[in-house]
PDB file of N, CA and C in Angstrom:
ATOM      1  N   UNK A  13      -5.171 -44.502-214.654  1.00 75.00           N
ATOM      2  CA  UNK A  13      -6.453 -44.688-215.311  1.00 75.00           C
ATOM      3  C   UNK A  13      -6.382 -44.419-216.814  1.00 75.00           C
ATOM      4  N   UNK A  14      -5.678 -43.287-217.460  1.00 83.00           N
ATOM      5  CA  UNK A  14      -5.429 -42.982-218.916  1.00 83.00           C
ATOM      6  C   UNK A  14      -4.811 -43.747-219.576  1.00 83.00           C
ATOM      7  N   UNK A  15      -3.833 -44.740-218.727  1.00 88.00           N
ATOM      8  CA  UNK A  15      -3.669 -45.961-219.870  1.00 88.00           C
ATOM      9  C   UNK A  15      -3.674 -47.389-219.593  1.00 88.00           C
ATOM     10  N   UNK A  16      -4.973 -47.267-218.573  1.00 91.00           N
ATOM     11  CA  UNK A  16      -5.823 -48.629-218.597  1.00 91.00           C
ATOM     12  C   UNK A  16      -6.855 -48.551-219.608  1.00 91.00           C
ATOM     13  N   UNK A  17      -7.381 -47.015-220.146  1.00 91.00           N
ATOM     14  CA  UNK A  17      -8.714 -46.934-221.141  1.00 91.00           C
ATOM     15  C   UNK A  17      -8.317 -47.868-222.211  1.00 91.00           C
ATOM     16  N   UNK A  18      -7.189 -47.770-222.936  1.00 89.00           N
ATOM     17  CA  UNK A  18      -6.979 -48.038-224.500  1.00 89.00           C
ATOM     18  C   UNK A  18      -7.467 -49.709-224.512  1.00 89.00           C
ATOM     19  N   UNK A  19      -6.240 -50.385-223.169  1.00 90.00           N
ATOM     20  CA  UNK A  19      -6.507 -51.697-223.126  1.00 90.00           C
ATOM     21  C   UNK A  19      -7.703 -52.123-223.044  1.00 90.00           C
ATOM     22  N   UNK A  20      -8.945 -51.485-221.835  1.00 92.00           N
ATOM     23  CA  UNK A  20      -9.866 -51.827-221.950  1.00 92.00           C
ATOM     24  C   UNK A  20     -11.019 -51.602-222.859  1.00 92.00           C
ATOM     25  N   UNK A  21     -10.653 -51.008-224.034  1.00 92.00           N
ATOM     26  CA  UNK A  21     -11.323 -50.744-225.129  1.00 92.00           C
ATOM     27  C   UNK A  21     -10.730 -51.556-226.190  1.00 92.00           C
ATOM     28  N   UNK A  22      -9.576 -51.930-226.071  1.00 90.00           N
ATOM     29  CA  UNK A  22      -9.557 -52.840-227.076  1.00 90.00           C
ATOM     30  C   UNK A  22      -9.921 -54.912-226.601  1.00 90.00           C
ATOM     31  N   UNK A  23      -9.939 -54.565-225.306  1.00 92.00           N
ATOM     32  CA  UNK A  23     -10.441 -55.427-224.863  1.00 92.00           C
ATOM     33  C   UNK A  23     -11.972 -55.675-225.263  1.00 92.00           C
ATOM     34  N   UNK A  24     -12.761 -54.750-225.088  1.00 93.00           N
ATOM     35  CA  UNK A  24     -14.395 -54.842-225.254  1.00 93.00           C
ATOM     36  C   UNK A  24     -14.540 -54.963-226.960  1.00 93.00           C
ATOM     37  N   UNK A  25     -13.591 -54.251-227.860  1.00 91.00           N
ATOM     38  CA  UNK A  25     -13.802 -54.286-228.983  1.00 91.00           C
ATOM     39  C   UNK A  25     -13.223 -56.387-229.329  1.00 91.00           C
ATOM     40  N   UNK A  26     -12.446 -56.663-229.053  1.00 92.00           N
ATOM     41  CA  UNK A  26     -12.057 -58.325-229.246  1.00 92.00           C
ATOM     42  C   UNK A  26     -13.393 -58.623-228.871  1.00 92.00           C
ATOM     43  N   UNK A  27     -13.520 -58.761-227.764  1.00 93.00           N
ATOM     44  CA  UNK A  27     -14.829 -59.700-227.045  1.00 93.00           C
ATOM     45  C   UNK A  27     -16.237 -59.407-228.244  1.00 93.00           C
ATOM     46  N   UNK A  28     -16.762 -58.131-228.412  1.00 91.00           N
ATOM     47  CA  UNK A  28     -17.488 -57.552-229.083  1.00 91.00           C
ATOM     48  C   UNK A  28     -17.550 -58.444-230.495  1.00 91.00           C
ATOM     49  N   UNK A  29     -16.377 -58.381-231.201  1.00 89.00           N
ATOM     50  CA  UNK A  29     -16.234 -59.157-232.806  1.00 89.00           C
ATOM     51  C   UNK A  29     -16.457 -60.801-232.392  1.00 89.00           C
ATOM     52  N   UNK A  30     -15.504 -61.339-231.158  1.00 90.00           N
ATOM     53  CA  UNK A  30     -15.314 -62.670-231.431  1.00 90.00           C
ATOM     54  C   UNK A  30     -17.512 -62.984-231.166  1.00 90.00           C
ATOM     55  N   UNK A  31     -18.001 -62.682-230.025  1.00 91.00           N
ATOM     56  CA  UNK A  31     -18.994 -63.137-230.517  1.00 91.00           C
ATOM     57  C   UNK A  31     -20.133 -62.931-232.001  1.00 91.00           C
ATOM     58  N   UNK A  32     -19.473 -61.560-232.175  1.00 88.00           N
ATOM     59  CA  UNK A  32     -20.512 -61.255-233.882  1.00 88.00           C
ATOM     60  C   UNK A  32     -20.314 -62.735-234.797  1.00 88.00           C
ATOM     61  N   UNK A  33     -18.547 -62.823-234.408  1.00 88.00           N
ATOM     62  CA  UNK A  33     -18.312 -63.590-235.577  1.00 88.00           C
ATOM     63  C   UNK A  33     -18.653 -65.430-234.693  1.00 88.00           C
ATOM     64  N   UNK A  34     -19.283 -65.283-233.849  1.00 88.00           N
ATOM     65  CA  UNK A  34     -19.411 -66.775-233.052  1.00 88.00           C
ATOM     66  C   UNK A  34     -21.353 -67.123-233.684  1.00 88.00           C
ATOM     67  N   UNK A  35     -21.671 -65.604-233.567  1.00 86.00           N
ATOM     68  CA  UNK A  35     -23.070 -65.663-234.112  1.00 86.00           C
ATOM     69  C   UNK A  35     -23.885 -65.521-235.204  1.00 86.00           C
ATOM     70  N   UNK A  36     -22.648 -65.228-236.376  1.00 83.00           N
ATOM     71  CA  UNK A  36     -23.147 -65.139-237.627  1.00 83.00           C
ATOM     72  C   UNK A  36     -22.889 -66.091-238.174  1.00 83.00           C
ATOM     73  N   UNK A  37     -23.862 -66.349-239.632  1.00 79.00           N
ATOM     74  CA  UNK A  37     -23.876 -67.491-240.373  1.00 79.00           C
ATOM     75  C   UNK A  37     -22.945 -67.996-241.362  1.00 79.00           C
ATOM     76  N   UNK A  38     -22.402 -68.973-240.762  1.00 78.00           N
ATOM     77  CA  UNK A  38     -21.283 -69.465-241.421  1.00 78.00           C
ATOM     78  C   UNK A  38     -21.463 -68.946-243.046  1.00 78.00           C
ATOM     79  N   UNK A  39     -22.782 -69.373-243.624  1.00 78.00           N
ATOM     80  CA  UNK A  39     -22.213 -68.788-245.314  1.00 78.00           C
ATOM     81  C   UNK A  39     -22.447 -67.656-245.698  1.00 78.00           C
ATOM     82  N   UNK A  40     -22.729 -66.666-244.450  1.00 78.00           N
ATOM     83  CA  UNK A  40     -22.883 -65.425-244.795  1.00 78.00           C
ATOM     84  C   UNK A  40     -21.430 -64.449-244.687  1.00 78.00           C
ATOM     85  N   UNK A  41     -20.806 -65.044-244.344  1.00 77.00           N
ATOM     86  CA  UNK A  41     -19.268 -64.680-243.608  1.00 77.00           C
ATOM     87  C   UNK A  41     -18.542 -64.272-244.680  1.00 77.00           C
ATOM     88  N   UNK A  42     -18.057 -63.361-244.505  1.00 81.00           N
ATOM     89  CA  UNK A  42     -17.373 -62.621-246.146  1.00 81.00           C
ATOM     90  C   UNK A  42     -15.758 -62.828-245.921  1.00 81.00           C
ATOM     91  N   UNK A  43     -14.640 -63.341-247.260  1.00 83.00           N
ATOM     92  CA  UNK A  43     -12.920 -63.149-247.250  1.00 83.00           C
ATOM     93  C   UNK A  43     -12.924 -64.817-246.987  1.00 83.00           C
ATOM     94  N   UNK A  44     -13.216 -65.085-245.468  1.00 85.00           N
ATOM     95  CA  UNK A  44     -12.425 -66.127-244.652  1.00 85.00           C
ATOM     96  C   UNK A  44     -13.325 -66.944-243.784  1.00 85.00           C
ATOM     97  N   UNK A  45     -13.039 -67.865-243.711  1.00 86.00           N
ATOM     98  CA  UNK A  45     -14.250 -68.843-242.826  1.00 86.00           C
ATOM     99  C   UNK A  45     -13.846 -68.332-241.304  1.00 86.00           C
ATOM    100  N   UNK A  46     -15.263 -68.426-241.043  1.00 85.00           N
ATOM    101  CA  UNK A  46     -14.859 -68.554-239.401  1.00 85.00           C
ATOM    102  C   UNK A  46     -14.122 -68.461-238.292  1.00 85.00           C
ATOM    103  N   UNK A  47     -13.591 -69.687-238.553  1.00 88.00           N
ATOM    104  CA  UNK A  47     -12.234 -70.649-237.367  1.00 88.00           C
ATOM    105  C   UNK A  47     -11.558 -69.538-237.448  1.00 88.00           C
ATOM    106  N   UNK A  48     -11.049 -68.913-239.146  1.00 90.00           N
ATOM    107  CA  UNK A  48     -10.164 -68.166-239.099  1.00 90.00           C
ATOM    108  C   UNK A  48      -9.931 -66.518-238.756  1.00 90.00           C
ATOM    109  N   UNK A  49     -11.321 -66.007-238.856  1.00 89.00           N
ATOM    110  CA  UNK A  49     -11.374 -64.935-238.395  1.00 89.00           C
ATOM    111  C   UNK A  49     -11.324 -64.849-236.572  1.00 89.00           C
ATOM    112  N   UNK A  50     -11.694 -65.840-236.141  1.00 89.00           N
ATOM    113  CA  UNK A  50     -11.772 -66.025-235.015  1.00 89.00           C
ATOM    114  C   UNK A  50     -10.127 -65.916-234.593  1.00 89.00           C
ATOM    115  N   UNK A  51      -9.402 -67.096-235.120  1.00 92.00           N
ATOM    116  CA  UNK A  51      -7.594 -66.753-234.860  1.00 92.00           C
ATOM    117  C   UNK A  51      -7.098 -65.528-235.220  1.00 92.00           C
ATOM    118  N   UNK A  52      -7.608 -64.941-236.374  1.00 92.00           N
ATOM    119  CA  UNK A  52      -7.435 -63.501-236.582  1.00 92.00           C
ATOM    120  C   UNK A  52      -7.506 -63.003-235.336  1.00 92.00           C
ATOM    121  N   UNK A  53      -8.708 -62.601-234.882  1.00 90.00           N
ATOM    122  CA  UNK A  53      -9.268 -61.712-234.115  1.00 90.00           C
ATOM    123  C   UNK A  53      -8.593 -61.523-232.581  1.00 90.00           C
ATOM    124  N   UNK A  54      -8.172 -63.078-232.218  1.00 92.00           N
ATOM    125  CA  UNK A  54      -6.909 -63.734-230.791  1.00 92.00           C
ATOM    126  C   UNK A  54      -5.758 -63.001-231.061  1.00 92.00           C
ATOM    127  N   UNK A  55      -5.324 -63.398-232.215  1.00 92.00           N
ATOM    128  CA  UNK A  55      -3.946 -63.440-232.757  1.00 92.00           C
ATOM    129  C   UNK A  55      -3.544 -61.942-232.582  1.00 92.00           C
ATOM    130  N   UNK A  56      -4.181 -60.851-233.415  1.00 90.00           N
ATOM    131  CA  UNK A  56      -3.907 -59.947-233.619  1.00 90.00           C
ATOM    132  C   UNK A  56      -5.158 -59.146-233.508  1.00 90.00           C
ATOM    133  N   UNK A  57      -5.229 -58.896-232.062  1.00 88.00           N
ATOM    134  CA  UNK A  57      -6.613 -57.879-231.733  1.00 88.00           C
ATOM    135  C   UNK A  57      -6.799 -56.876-232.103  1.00 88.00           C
ATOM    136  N   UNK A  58      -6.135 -55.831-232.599  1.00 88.00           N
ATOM    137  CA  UNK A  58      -6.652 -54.929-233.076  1.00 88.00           C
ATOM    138  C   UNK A  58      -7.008 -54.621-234.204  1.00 88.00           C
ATOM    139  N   UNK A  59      -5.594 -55.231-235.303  1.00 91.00           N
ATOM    140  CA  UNK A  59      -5.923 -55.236-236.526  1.00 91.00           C
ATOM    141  C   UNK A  59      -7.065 -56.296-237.334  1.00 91.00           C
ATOM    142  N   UNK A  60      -7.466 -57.572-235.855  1.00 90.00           N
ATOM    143  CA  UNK A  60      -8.405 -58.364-236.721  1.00 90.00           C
ATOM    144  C   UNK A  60      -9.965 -57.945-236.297  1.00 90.00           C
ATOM    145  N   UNK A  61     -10.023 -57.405-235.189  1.00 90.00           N
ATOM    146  CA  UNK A  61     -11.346 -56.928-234.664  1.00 90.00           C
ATOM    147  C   UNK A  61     -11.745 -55.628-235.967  1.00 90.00           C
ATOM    148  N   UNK A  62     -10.606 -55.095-236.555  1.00 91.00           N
ATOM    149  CA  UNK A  62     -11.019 -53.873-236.974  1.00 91.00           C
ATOM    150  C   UNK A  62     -11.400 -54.474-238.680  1.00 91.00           C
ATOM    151  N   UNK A  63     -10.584 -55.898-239.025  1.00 89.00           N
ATOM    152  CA  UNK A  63     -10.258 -56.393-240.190  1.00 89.00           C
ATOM    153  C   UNK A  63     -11.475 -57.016-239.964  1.00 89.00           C
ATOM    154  N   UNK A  64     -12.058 -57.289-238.919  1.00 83.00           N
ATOM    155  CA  UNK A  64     -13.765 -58.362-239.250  1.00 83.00           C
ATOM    156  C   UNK A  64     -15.004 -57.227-239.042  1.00 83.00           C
ATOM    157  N   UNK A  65     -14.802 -56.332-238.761  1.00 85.00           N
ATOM    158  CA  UNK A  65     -16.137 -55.069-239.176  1.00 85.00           C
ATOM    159  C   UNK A  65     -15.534 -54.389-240.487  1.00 85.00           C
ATOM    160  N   UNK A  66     -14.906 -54.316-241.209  1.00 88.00           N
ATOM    161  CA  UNK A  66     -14.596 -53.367-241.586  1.00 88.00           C
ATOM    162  C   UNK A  66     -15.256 -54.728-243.345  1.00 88.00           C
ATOM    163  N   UNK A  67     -13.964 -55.566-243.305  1.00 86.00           N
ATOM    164  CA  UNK A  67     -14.838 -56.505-244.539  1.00 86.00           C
ATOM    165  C   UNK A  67     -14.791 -58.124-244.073  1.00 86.00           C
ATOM    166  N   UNK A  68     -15.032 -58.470-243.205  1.00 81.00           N
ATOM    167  CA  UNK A  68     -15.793 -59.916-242.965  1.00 81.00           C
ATOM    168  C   UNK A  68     -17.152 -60.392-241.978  1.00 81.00           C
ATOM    169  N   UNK A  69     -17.522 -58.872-241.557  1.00 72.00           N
ATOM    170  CA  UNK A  69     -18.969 -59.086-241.225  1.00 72.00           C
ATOM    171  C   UNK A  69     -20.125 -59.261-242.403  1.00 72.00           C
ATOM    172  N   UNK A  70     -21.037 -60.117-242.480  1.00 71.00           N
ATOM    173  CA  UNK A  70     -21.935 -60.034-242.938  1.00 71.00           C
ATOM    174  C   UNK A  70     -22.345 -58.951-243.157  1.00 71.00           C
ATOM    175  N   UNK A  71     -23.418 -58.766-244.501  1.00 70.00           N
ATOM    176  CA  UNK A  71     -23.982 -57.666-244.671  1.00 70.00           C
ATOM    177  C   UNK A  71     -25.354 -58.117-244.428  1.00 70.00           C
ATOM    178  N   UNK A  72     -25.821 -56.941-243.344  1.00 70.00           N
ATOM    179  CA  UNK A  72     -27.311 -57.426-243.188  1.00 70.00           C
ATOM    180  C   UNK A  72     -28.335 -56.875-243.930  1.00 70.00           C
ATOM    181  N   UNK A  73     -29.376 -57.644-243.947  1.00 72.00           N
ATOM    182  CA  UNK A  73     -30.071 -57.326-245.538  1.00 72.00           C
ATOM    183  C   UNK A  73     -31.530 -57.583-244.402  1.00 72.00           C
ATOM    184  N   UNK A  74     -31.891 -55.830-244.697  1.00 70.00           N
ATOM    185  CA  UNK A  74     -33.038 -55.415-243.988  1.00 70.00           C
ATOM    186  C   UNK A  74     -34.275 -55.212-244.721  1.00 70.00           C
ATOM    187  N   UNK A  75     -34.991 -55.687-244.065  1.00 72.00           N
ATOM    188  CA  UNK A  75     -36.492 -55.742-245.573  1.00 72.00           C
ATOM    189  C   UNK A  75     -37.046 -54.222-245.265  1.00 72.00           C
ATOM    190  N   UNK A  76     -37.741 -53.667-246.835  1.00 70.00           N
ATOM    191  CA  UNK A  76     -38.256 -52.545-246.880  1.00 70.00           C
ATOM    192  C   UNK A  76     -38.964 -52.201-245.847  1.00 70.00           C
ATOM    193  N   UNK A  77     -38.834 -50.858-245.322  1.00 72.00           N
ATOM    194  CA  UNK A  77     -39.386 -50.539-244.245  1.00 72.00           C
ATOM    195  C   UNK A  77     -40.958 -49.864-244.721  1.00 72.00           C
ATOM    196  N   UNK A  78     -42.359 -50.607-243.828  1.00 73.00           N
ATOM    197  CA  UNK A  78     -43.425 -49.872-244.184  1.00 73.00           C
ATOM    198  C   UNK A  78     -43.715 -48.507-244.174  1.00 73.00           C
ATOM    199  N   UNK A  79     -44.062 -48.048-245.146  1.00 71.00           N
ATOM    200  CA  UNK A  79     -44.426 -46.607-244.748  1.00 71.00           C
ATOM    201  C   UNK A  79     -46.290 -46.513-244.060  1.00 71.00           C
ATOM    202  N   UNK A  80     -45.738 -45.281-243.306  1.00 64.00           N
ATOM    203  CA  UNK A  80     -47.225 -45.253-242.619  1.00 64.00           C
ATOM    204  C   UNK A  80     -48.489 -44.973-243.718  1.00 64.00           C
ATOM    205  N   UNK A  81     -49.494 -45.618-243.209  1.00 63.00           N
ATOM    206  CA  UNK A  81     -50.547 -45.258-244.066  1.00 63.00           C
ATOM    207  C   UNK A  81     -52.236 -44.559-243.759  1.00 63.00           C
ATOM    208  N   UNK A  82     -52.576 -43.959-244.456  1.00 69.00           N
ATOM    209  CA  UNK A  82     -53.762 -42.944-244.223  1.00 69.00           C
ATOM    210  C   UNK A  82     -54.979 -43.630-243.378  1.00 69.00           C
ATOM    211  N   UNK A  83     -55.625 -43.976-242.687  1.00 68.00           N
ATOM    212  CA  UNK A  83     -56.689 -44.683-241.882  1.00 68.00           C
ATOM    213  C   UNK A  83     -57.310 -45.011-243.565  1.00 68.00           C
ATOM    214  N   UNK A  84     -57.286 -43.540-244.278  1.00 69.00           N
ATOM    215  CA  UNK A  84     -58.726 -44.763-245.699  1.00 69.00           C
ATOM    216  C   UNK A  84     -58.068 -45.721-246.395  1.00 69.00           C
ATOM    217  N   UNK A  85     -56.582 -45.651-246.009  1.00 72.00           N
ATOM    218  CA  UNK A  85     -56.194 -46.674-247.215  1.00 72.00           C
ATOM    219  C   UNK A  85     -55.312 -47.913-246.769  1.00 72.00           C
ATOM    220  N   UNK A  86     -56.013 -48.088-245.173  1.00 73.00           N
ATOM    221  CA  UNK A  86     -55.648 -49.374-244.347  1.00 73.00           C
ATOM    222  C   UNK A  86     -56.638 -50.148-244.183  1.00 73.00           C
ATOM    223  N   UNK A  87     -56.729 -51.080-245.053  1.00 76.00           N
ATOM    224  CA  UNK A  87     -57.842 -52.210-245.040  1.00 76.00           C
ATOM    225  C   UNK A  87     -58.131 -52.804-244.055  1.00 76.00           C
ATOM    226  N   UNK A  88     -57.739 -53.167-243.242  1.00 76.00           N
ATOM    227  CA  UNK A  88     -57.674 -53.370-241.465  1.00 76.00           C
ATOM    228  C   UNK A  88     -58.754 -52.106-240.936  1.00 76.00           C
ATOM    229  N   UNK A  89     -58.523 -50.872-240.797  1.00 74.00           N
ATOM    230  CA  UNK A  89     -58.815 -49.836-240.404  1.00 74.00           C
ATOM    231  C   UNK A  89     -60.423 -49.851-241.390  1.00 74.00           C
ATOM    232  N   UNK A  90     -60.134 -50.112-242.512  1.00 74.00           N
ATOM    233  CA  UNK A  90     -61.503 -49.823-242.973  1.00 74.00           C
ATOM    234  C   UNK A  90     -62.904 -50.985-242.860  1.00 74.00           C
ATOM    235  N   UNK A  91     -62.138 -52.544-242.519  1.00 80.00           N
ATOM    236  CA  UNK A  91     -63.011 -53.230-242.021  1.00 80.00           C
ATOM    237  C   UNK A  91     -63.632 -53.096-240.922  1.00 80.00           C
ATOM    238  N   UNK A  92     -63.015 -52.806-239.929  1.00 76.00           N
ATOM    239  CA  UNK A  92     -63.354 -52.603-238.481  1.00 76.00           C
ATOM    240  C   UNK A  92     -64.666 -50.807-238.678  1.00 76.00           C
ATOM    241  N   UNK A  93     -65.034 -50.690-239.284  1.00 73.00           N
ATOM    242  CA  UNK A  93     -66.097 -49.567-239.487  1.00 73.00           C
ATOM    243  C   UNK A  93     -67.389 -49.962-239.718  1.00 73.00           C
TER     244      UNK A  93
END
């Protein structure tokens, strides 16, 4: 069982990247197109699964998060009165 773990972790980590990189946007893709991170990732599983999180995942670009606000100073909240 102690050295089926490694394989099957580097197994879940391949599978894991090839779809990130099956589902992200081609021109968001950072280094290398696609196709090729993808042969990366076959070719040489550990070093390319670790080589496409580390710098050819996209960077995701998260919009400002709302901050909560006081019932008087939610215009929603103050119409409904």
């Amino acid at each position: 069982m102690p050295r089926i773990l490694p394989v099957v972790l580097l197994a879940l980590l391949v599978i894991y990247c090839l779809v990130e990189v099956a589902q992200a946007d081609p021109d968001r893709v950072r280094m290398l197109p696609r196709w090729l991170w993808v042969a990366l990732i076959i070719l040489l599983p550990g070093i390319g699964a670790i080589a496409w999180l580390v710098v050819g995942r996209p960077v995701r670009q998260q919009p400002p998060r709302r901050r909560p606000r006081a019932p008087d100073d939610d215009p929603d909240f103050l119409r409904g009165l």
